[in-house]
Coordinates of C-alpha atoms and ligand atoms in Angstrom, one line a residue:
M1 CA -5.2 65.3 101.0
A2 CA -3.1 63.1 103.2
T3 CA -4.1 60.1 105.3
D4 CA -2.9 59.8 108.8
G5 CA 0.8 59.1 108.8
G6 CA 0.9 58.3 105.0
P7 CA 2.3 60.3 102.1
P8 CA 0.0 63.0 100.6
I9 CA -2.6 61.7 98.1
D10 CA -3.1 63.7 94.9
A11 CA -6.9 63.1 94.6
E12 CA -7.2 65.0 91.3
A13 CA -4.4 63.0 89.6
L14 CA -5.9 59.7 90.9
E15 CA -9.3 60.7 89.6
A16 CA -7.9 61.5 86.2
S17 CA -6.1 58.1 86.1
R18 CA -9.3 56.3 87.3
L19 CA -11.4 57.9 84.5
A20 CA -8.8 56.8 81.9
R21 CA -8.8 53.2 83.2
Q22 CA -12.6 53.2 83.5
A23 CA -12.8 54.2 79.8
E24 CA -10.3 51.5 78.9
L25 CA -12.3 48.8 80.8
E26 CA -15.5 49.9 79.2
S27 CA -14.0 49.7 75.7
R28 CA -12.9 46.1 76.4
T29 CA -16.4 44.8 77.5
S30 CA -19.4 44.6 75.3
R31 CA -22.6 46.3 76.2
R32 CA -24.2 42.9 76.8
E33 CA -21.5 41.9 79.4
R34 CA -21.9 45.2 81.2
N35 CA -25.6 44.7 81.3
R36 CA -25.2 41.3 83.0
L37 CA -23.4 42.8 86.0
G38 CA -25.2 46.1 85.9
Q39 CA -22.0 48.0 85.2
Y40 CA -23.0 51.6 84.7
A41 CA -20.4 53.9 86.1
T42 CA -21.5 57.0 88.0
P43 CA -20.5 60.2 86.2
A44 CA -17.7 61.9 88.3
R45 CA -19.7 65.1 88.7
L46 CA -22.7 63.2 90.1
A47 CA -20.5 61.1 92.4
R48 CA -19.0 64.3 93.8
E49 CA -22.4 65.9 94.4
I50 CA -23.6 62.8 96.3
V51 CA -20.5 62.8 98.4
E52 CA -20.8 66.5 99.2
F53 CA -24.5 66.0 100.2
A54 CA -23.7 63.0 102.3
L55 CA -20.8 64.8 104.1
S56 CA -22.9 67.8 104.7
Q57 CA -25.3 65.6 106.7
C58 CA -22.8 63.9 109.1
S59 CA -21.3 65.4 112.2
P60 CA -18.0 67.0 111.1
G61 CA -15.9 65.3 113.8
R62 CA -17.0 61.8 113.1
P63 CA -14.3 59.6 111.5
I64 CA -15.3 58.2 108.2
S65 CA -15.5 54.4 107.8
F66 CA -16.4 54.2 104.1
L67 CA -18.2 51.4 102.3
D68 CA -19.1 50.9 98.6
P69 CA -20.7 47.5 98.1
A70 CA -20.4 47.8 94.3
L71 CA -17.1 49.6 93.8
G72 CA -16.4 49.4 90.1
T73 CA -13.3 51.5 89.7
G74 CA -14.3 53.6 92.7
A75 CA -16.2 56.7 91.5
F76 CA -17.5 57.4 95.1
Y77 CA -14.2 56.8 96.8
A78 CA -12.4 59.1 94.3
A79 CA -15.0 61.8 95.1
L80 CA -14.6 61.2 98.8
L81 CA -10.8 61.6 98.6
G82 CA -11.4 64.9 96.8
C83 CA -14.0 66.2 99.4
A84 CA -13.1 64.8 102.8
R85 CA -10.8 66.7 105.2
S86 CA -7.3 65.4 105.5
G87 CA -7.0 62.4 107.9
R88 CA -10.8 62.0 108.3
I89 CA -11.0 58.6 106.5
A90 CA -10.4 56.0 109.2
S91 CA -11.1 53.1 106.9
A92 CA -12.6 52.3 103.5
V93 CA -13.8 49.1 101.9
G94 CA -15.1 48.4 98.5
F95 CA -16.6 45.1 97.1
E96 CA -16.4 44.3 93.4
I97 CA -17.4 41.0 91.8
D98 CA -15.8 41.6 88.4
A99 CA -12.1 40.5 88.4
A100 CA -11.0 43.1 85.9
Y101 CA -12.6 46.0 87.7
A102 CA -11.4 44.7 91.1
A103 CA -7.8 44.4 89.8
T104 CA -7.9 47.9 88.3
A105 CA -9.2 49.3 91.5
K106 CA -6.5 47.6 93.5
V107 CA -3.8 49.2 91.4
L108 CA -5.5 52.6 91.4
W109 CA -6.0 52.9 95.1
K110 CA -2.8 51.3 96.3
G111 CA -1.3 53.5 99.1
T112 CA -4.7 54.9 100.1
P113 CA -6.9 53.6 102.9
L114 CA -9.2 51.7 100.5
K115 CA -9.3 47.9 100.8
V116 CA -10.6 46.4 97.6
C117 CA -12.3 43.1 98.0
H118 CA -12.8 41.0 94.9
R119 CA -16.0 39.4 96.2
D120 CA -19.7 39.1 95.8
F121 CA -21.1 41.6 98.3
T122 CA -24.3 39.7 98.8
R123 CA -22.4 36.7 100.0
E124 CA -20.4 38.5 102.7
R125 CA -21.0 38.3 106.3
A126 CA -21.8 41.7 107.8
P127 CA -19.1 42.9 110.3
G128 CA -19.8 43.4 114.1
A129 CA -20.8 46.6 115.8
G130 CA -18.0 49.1 115.8
E131 CA -16.6 47.8 112.6
R132 CA -19.4 48.9 110.3
A133 CA -19.7 51.9 107.9
T134 CA -20.4 55.5 108.9
V135 CA -20.6 56.6 105.3
L136 CA -22.1 54.1 102.7
L137 CA -22.2 55.3 99.1
C138 CA -23.3 53.0 96.3
N139 CA -24.5 52.8 92.8
P140 CA -25.7 49.2 93.0
P141 CA -25.8 46.9 89.9
Y142 CA -28.9 47.4 87.9
V143 CA -29.9 43.9 87.1
R144 CA -33.5 43.1 86.5
H145 CA -35.2 40.3 88.4
H146 CA -35.6 38.1 85.3
H147 CA -31.8 38.0 85.0
L148 CA -31.5 36.6 88.6
G149 CA -31.5 32.8 88.8
T150 CA -34.3 31.2 90.8
S151 CA -32.1 29.9 93.7
D152 CA -30.2 33.2 93.8
K153 CA -33.4 35.2 94.0
A154 CA -34.6 33.0 96.9
R155 CA -31.3 33.5 98.7
L156 CA -31.4 37.3 98.1
R157 CA -35.0 37.5 99.3
R158 CA -34.2 35.6 102.5
L159 CA -31.2 37.8 103.2
S160 CA -33.1 41.0 102.6
A161 CA -35.7 39.8 105.1
E162 CA -33.0 38.8 107.6
R163 CA -30.9 42.0 107.4
A164 CA -33.5 44.7 107.1
H165 CA -36.9 43.0 107.6
I166 CA -37.7 43.9 104.0
R167 CA -40.0 41.3 102.3
L168 CA -39.1 42.0 98.7
S169 CA -41.2 40.5 96.0
G170 CA -39.8 38.2 93.3
L171 CA -40.0 41.2 90.9
A172 CA -37.5 43.3 92.7
G173 CA -34.2 44.0 90.9
L174 CA -30.8 43.3 92.4
Y175 CA -30.5 47.0 93.5
C176 CA -33.3 46.6 96.0
H177 CA -31.6 43.6 97.5
F178 CA -28.3 45.5 97.7
M179 CA -30.1 48.3 99.7
A180 CA -31.7 45.8 102.1
I181 CA -28.6 43.6 102.6
A182 CA -26.4 46.7 103.2
H183 CA -28.6 47.5 106.2
G184 CA -26.5 45.2 108.4
W185 CA -23.3 47.0 107.4
M186 CA -24.3 50.4 108.8
E187 CA -23.4 51.8 112.2
P188 CA -26.1 53.7 113.9
D189 CA -26.4 57.2 112.3
C190 CA -24.4 56.0 109.3
I191 CA -25.2 58.2 106.3
A192 CA -26.2 56.2 103.2
G193 CA -26.4 57.6 99.7
W194 CA -27.8 55.4 96.9
L195 CA -28.0 56.1 93.3
V196 CA -30.8 53.8 92.1
P197 CA -33.4 53.5 89.3
S198 CA -36.4 55.5 90.3
E199 CA -38.6 52.6 89.3
F200 CA -39.0 51.4 92.9
M201 CA -40.9 54.6 93.6
E202 CA -43.8 53.8 91.4
V203 CA -44.2 50.0 91.1
N204 CA -45.7 47.5 93.5
Y205 CA -42.5 45.8 94.3
G206 CA -41.0 49.0 95.6
C207 CA -43.6 49.3 98.4
A208 CA -41.5 47.1 100.7
L209 CA -38.4 49.3 100.1
K210 CA -40.4 52.5 100.7
E211 CA -41.8 51.0 103.9
Y212 CA -38.3 50.3 105.1
L213 CA -37.1 53.8 104.2
L214 CA -40.0 55.4 106.0
S215 CA -40.0 53.3 109.1
R216 CA -36.4 52.2 109.7
T217 CA -34.4 55.1 108.4
T218 CA -34.4 58.9 108.7
L219 CA -34.9 59.7 105.1
L220 CA -33.1 62.9 104.3
R221 CA -33.4 63.3 100.6
I222 CA -35.1 61.8 97.6
H223 CA -33.9 63.4 94.4
R224 CA -35.3 62.2 91.1
F225 CA -33.5 63.2 87.9
D226 CA -35.6 64.4 85.0
P227 CA -35.9 61.3 82.8
N228 CA -35.3 63.4 79.8
E229 CA -31.8 63.9 81.1
V230 CA -30.7 60.3 81.3
Q231 CA -27.8 60.0 83.8
F232 CA -26.1 57.0 82.1
D233 CA -25.5 57.1 78.4
D234 CA -26.0 53.4 78.0
A235 CA -28.7 52.4 80.5
L236 CA -32.2 53.7 79.7
V237 CA -33.3 54.0 83.3
S238 CA -34.4 57.1 85.1
S239 CA -32.4 57.5 88.2
A240 CA -32.8 58.8 91.7
V241 CA -30.6 59.6 94.7
V242 CA -31.8 58.3 98.0
C243 CA -30.0 59.5 101.1
F244 CA -30.8 58.5 104.7
L245 CA -29.4 58.0 108.2
N246 CA -29.5 54.7 109.9
R247 CA -31.8 55.9 112.6
R248 CA -35.6 55.6 113.2
P249 CA -37.4 58.8 112.2
S250 CA -39.6 61.1 114.3
P251 CA -43.0 61.6 112.6
E252 CA -42.3 65.3 112.3
H253 CA -39.1 64.7 110.4
L254 CA -39.0 66.5 107.0
V255 CA -37.8 64.8 103.9
Q256 CA -36.4 66.9 101.2
C257 CA -38.0 65.8 97.9
S258 CA -36.5 67.2 94.8
Y259 CA -36.8 66.8 91.1
G260 CA -34.9 67.8 87.9
G261 CA -31.7 69.8 87.5
T262 CA -28.9 68.5 89.6
L263 CA -28.7 67.2 93.1
R264 CA -27.0 70.5 94.1
H265 CA -29.4 72.7 92.2
P266 CA -32.7 70.8 91.7
A267 CA -35.4 72.3 89.5
M268 CA -38.0 71.8 92.2
S269 CA -37.7 70.9 95.9
Q270 CA -40.2 70.6 98.8
A271 CA -39.9 69.4 102.3
I272 CA -42.5 66.8 103.2
R273 CA -43.3 65.4 106.7
V274 CA -42.3 61.8 106.8
A275 CA -45.7 61.0 108.4
D276 CA -47.3 62.3 105.2
L277 CA -45.4 60.0 102.9
A278 CA -47.0 56.6 102.3
P279 CA -45.3 53.5 100.9
T280 CA -48.2 52.9 98.6
E281 CA -48.1 56.2 96.9
K282 CA -46.1 56.8 93.8
W283 CA -43.1 58.8 94.9
T284 CA -42.4 59.8 91.3
R285 CA -45.1 62.3 91.8
L286 CA -43.0 64.1 94.3
P287 CA -42.6 67.0 94.8
M288 CA -45.0 68.4 92.2
S289 CA -47.8 66.1 93.1
R290 CA -50.8 68.4 93.6
A291 CA -52.8 65.8 91.8
A292 CA -52.2 63.4 94.7
V293 CA -54.1 65.4 97.3
A294 CA -57.1 63.6 98.8
Q295 CA -59.7 63.4 96.1
E296 CA -63.2 62.7 97.3
G297 CA -65.1 63.4 94.1
Y298 CA -65.2 61.6 90.8
R299 CA -62.3 59.8 89.2
L300 CA -62.2 58.8 85.5
G301 CA -62.8 55.2 86.6
D302 CA -66.3 56.2 87.8
L303 CA -67.2 57.4 84.3
F304 CA -65.3 55.1 82.0
S305 CA -64.4 51.5 82.0
I306 CA -60.9 51.6 80.7
R307 CA -59.3 48.6 78.9
R308 CA -56.2 48.2 76.9
G309 CA -56.9 47.6 73.2
L310 CA -56.5 44.2 71.8
A311 CA -53.3 42.3 71.4
T312 CA -53.6 40.5 68.1
G313 CA -50.4 38.4 68.5
A314 CA -49.1 39.5 65.1
N315 CA -50.3 42.9 63.8
D316 CA -48.4 42.4 60.5
F317 CA -50.3 39.3 59.8
F318 CA -53.8 40.0 61.2
I319 CA -54.0 43.6 60.2
L320 CA -54.1 44.6 56.5
D321 CA -54.6 47.8 54.7
E322 CA -57.6 48.3 52.5
A323 CA -55.8 47.8 49.3
K324 CA -54.2 44.5 50.4
A325 CA -57.5 43.2 51.8
S326 CA -59.3 43.8 48.6
A327 CA -56.5 42.5 46.4
L328 CA -56.7 39.3 48.3
E329 CA -60.5 39.4 48.1
L330 CA -60.9 38.6 51.7
P331 CA -64.5 38.3 52.8
R332 CA -65.8 41.6 54.1
R333 CA -67.8 40.0 56.9
F334 CA -64.6 38.9 58.7
L335 CA -62.8 42.2 58.4
R336 CA -63.2 44.8 61.2
P337 CA -61.9 48.3 60.8
V338 CA -59.1 49.0 63.2
L339 CA -57.5 52.3 64.1
P340 CA -54.0 52.9 62.7
S341 CA -51.2 54.2 64.9
A342 CA -51.9 57.6 66.3
R343 CA -49.2 59.2 64.2
F344 CA -51.5 58.6 61.2
I345 CA -54.4 60.4 63.0
R346 CA -53.8 64.1 62.7
E347 CA -57.1 65.4 64.2
D348 CA -58.3 64.4 67.6
E349 CA -61.7 63.5 66.2
I350 CA -62.2 60.5 64.0
D351 CA -65.0 60.7 61.4
A352 CA -66.4 57.6 59.7
D353 CA -68.0 56.7 56.4
T354 CA -71.4 55.0 56.1
N355 CA -69.8 51.6 56.8
G356 CA -68.3 52.9 60.1
V357 CA -64.8 52.8 58.6
P358 CA -62.6 55.8 59.8
R359 CA -62.1 58.5 57.2
L360 CA -58.3 58.4 57.5
S361 CA -55.6 58.2 54.9
R362 CA -54.5 54.9 56.4
R363 CA -57.5 52.5 56.5
L364 CA -56.8 49.3 58.2
F365 CA -58.8 46.0 58.8
L366 CA -58.4 43.3 61.3
I367 CA -59.1 39.7 60.4
D368 CA -61.7 38.8 62.9
C369 CA -63.1 35.4 62.3
D370 CA -64.7 33.0 64.8
L371 CA -65.2 30.0 62.5
P372 CA -63.3 26.9 63.4
A373 CA -60.6 25.8 60.9
D374 CA -62.7 22.9 59.4
E375 CA -65.7 25.1 58.7
L376 CA -63.5 28.0 57.5
R377 CA -61.8 25.8 55.0
R378 CA -65.1 24.7 53.6
V379 CA -67.1 28.0 53.6
E380 CA -64.4 30.6 53.2
P381 CA -61.5 29.0 51.2
V382 CA -60.0 32.4 50.3
L383 CA -59.7 33.5 53.9
W384 CA -58.5 30.1 54.8
S385 CA -55.8 30.1 52.2
Y386 CA -54.5 33.4 53.7
L387 CA -54.6 32.3 57.3
R388 CA -52.9 29.0 56.6
R389 CA -49.8 30.9 55.6
G390 CA -49.5 31.8 59.3
L391 CA -49.7 28.2 60.5
A392 CA -46.0 27.6 60.7
D393 CA -45.1 30.8 62.4
V394 CA -47.9 33.0 63.7
A395 CA -50.0 30.1 65.1
A396 CA -47.0 29.0 67.2
R397 CA -46.6 32.3 68.9
H398 CA -47.4 32.4 72.6
L399 CA -50.5 34.5 72.5
C400 CA -52.0 32.6 69.4
R401 CA -51.2 29.3 70.9
S402 CA -53.1 30.1 74.1
R403 CA -56.3 30.8 72.2
R404 CA -59.1 28.3 71.6
V405 CA -58.7 28.9 67.9
W406 CA -55.3 30.5 67.1
Y407 CA -56.7 33.3 64.9
L408 CA -59.6 34.2 67.2
Q409 CA -59.4 37.9 68.4
E410 CA -60.6 39.3 71.7
R411 CA -63.9 41.1 71.9
R412 CA -63.2 44.8 71.8
P413 CA -66.1 46.8 70.4
A414 CA -65.3 50.3 69.1
A415 CA -64.9 52.7 72.0
P416 CA -66.3 56.3 71.7
I417 CA -63.0 57.6 73.2
V418 CA -59.5 56.1 72.9
C419 CA -56.4 57.3 74.5
T420 CA -52.8 57.1 73.3
Y421 CA -51.1 56.0 76.6
I422 CA -47.4 56.0 75.7
G423 CA -45.8 59.3 75.0
R424 CA -42.8 61.6 75.5
S425 CA -42.7 64.6 77.8
D426 CA -39.6 66.2 76.3
H427 CA -41.4 68.3 73.8
E428 CA -44.1 70.9 74.0
G429 CA -46.8 68.6 72.7
R430 CA -49.1 66.4 74.7
P431 CA -47.7 63.1 75.8
F432 CA -51.2 61.5 75.8
R433 CA -54.1 62.2 73.4
F434 CA -57.7 61.5 73.8
L435 CA -59.4 60.8 70.4
L436 CA -63.2 61.1 69.9
N437 CA -64.0 58.1 67.8
H438 CA -67.2 58.2 65.6
S439 CA -66.2 55.1 63.7
Q440 CA -66.8 51.4 64.3
A441 CA -63.0 50.7 64.4
T442 CA -61.7 48.7 67.2
A443 CA -58.1 49.4 68.5
T444 CA -55.0 47.5 69.2
N445 CA -53.0 47.7 72.5
A446 CA -51.4 50.9 71.3
Y447 CA -54.5 52.5 72.7
L448 CA -56.5 52.5 75.9
M449 CA -60.2 52.1 75.1
M450 CA -62.6 54.1 77.2
Y451 CA -66.2 52.8 77.4
P452 CA -68.8 54.8 79.4
T453 CA -69.8 53.2 82.6
A454 CA -73.5 52.8 83.4
L455 CA -73.5 56.1 85.2
L456 CA -72.2 58.0 82.2
A457 CA -74.1 55.9 79.7
R458 CA -77.4 56.9 81.4
R459 CA -76.4 60.5 81.1
L460 CA -75.4 60.1 77.4
A461 CA -78.6 58.4 76.6
R462 CA -80.4 61.6 77.7
S463 CA -78.0 64.0 76.1
P464 CA -75.7 62.4 73.5
E465 CA -73.9 65.7 73.0
A466 CA -72.4 65.3 76.5
L467 CA -69.9 62.9 75.0
R468 CA -68.2 65.8 73.2
A469 CA -68.1 67.8 76.4
A470 CA -66.5 64.8 78.2
W471 CA -63.9 64.4 75.4
R472 CA -63.0 68.1 75.6
Q473 CA -62.6 67.9 79.3
L474 CA -60.3 64.9 78.9
N475 CA -58.0 66.8 76.6
A476 CA -58.1 69.7 79.1
I477 CA -56.7 67.6 81.9
G478 CA -53.4 69.1 82.9
R479 CA -50.3 67.5 81.4
D480 CA -48.7 67.3 84.8
T481 CA -51.7 65.6 86.3
L482 CA -51.6 62.9 83.7
L483 CA -47.8 62.5 83.9
A484 CA -48.0 62.3 87.7
S485 CA -50.6 59.5 87.4
G486 CA -48.6 57.3 85.1
R487 CA -45.1 55.9 85.2
V488 CA -41.9 57.1 83.5
Y489 CA -39.1 55.3 81.8
G490 CA -35.6 56.6 81.0
G491 CA -35.4 58.8 78.0
G492 CA -38.6 60.7 79.0
M493 CA -41.0 58.0 77.9
H494 CA -44.3 58.1 79.9
K495 CA -46.9 55.4 80.1
L496 CA -50.4 55.3 81.6
E497 CA -51.9 51.9 82.6
P498 CA -55.7 51.5 82.6
R499 CA -55.8 51.6 86.4
E500 CA -53.6 54.7 86.5
L501 CA -55.8 56.6 84.0
A502 CA -58.9 55.5 86.0
S503 CA -57.5 57.1 89.1
V504 CA -57.3 60.6 87.6
P505 CA -59.6 63.1 89.3
A506 CA -62.7 63.8 87.1
D507 CA -64.9 66.3 88.9
A508 CA -64.6 68.9 86.1
L509 CA -65.5 66.3 83.5
A510 CA -68.5 65.1 85.6
R511 CA -69.7 68.7 85.9
A512 CA -69.3 69.2 82.2
V513 CA -71.6 66.3 81.4
G514 CA -74.2 67.4 83.9
L515 CA -73.6 64.9 86.7
P516 CA -74.4 66.1 90.3
P517 CA -71.5 66.3 92.7
K518 CA -70.5 62.8 93.8
R519 CA -71.3 63.2 97.5
A520 CA -74.7 64.5 96.7
L521 CA -75.2 61.5 94.5
E522 CA -74.5 58.7 97.0
P523 CA -74.5 59.1 100.7
L524 CA -71.3 57.7 102.2
E525 CA -71.8 54.5 104.2
P526 CA -69.5 54.0 107.2
A527 CA -67.0 51.8 105.3
R528 CA -66.5 54.4 102.7
V529 CA -66.1 57.1 105.3
A530 CA -63.3 55.1 106.8
A531 CA -61.7 54.6 103.4
R532 CA -61.9 58.3 102.8
K533 CA -60.2 59.0 106.1
A534 CA -57.5 56.5 105.3
R535 CA -57.0 58.1 101.9
R536 CA -56.7 61.5 103.6
A537 CA -54.1 60.1 106.0
T538 CA -51.9 58.8 103.3
S539 CA -52.2 61.8 101.0
F540 CA -49.4 64.3 100.6
K541 CA -49.4 67.6 102.5
F542 CA -46.8 70.1 101.5
R543 CA -45.1 72.2 104.1
S544 CA -42.8 74.4 102.2
T545 CA -43.0 75.8 98.7
S546 CA -40.8 75.0 95.8
R547 CA -37.7 77.2 95.3
Ligands
SAM1 C1 -23.5 50.3 88.7 S1 -21.9 49.8 88.8 C2 -21.2 51.1 89.9 C3 -19.7 51.1 89.8 C4 -19.1 52.3 90.7 N1 -19.4 52.2 92.1 C5 -19.6 53.6 90.2 O1 -20.4 54.2 90.8 O2 -19.2 54.0 89.1 C6 -22.1 48.4 89.8 C7 -20.8 47.6 90.0 O3 -21.1 46.5 90.9 C8 -20.5 45.4 90.4 N2 -21.2 44.2 90.9 C9 -22.3 43.6 90.4 N3 -22.7 42.6 91.2 C10 -22.0 42.7 92.3 C11 -21.9 41.9 93.5 N4 -22.8 40.9 93.7 N5 -21.0 42.2 94.4 C12 -20.1 43.2 94.3 N6 -20.1 44.0 93.1 C13 -21.0 43.7 92.2 C14 -20.4 45.5 88.9 O4 -19.4 44.7 88.4 C15 -20.2 47.0 88.8 O5 -18.8 47.3 88.7

């Protein structure tokens, strides 16, 4: 392409040169250094798809004033040069905090419209109306909140509130602040394309950002990549592309929500009315979220009180296998059976011997003693001589230090059902397993422990066999329903928090254990009717079907 009046620009040759310099820069910096500034380059193919999508959404005659607030070597600018019609780029600005990257970009883009500013974008004053961007594309630095200094964080939060009225919590990462701060850099109807971690879609700190996207912008597209296909080789975050116009939306506006595949060819896509999207919902459920429709019946939380298993503070020290515990002659009364990791449990049903110890190849015991040290030394010298080995190291660990007696364990009676709540989705198997536990073994925080609530306990008292029916139903819950209820990390790792598992619809389970329909059970009082209506209002309704 050629810029107005200038010599022709060979976009392809420039991109080849950029990629070579990018690789050279990366080879010179350690992974740790790149982490500090969130330097994860956008793959060229992805940058091109984002640019193509963005350009397809702007009016063709509008001149492009381009802005990349976190330029790097200029992946988006390179793609823009390759896609935009000759002469359409009226101006282009890129900010880059890192001297080496900024210097490289200056050399690379000399003779093109791009002005490279070696500065911290978050400290720049936004330009006046008429000088702002019409196309803003950015892969902002992925820097987690705990790597932001206290005063910097306060400054960023203040700025985000000033520029976009987004009240970000202290847990928000730098990328959220970038999105908020960039608001003041956009002309009306500016198209923005952000490549960001999808985390904001499902965690509390993301609600403020979602609120902004729904109320202050016309959200065009949310595409979430399949976390099993990590976009950046070296950053284990699952990524999303968020595209919007700087214009308030009409309630009937349709947002294209897509998932998997590529931005150009997503595996799934649905258009959802903006009025049907709520900032409090997990957007990572989109677009496949049938599980999110209004659910008036039972949820698992009505039938089970769900708690994470116990955190011992030092599994290697407090948990011993049977052979070691007997070789040390530790007193039996202070040893509680504890479940081993789920990979040692082949069947989903755990049988027990007459002492309540699981019949498993790996039999483990937790030292669970509530005697104070003085007494222990006197009455159980053998156990004391083992525990005192941990005085220098284990007792000093944060969790142990916070206990009344450093080796005292939390109360977690054996639960009749436990759930493995961290799992992968990139294989055919189930990411989460529900185990029926007939033993007296407690469990560590590698499990969620599911204790029947009073409602279910009453039912089980009358018909104990209903527990088995409940367990079968748990394992029959659709894999997508469970995945949609939890959260996902890069690399396809899924996790279900107790509250998330408790929110899973459970009408089928309730029926299987013989409970009457929930509405027949308890008439709705006015407050609950209102809550139901509100839930209905914030639930997702799907307009079009997936491709
Ligand atoms: C995720 S990389 C993206 C680079 C490039 N735009 C791309 O897409 O490949 C983010 C870039 O922002 C830069 N950066 C980090 N903090 C910044 C700041 N406060 N102001 C400007 N640039 C910043 C990093 O050095 C890094 O090059």
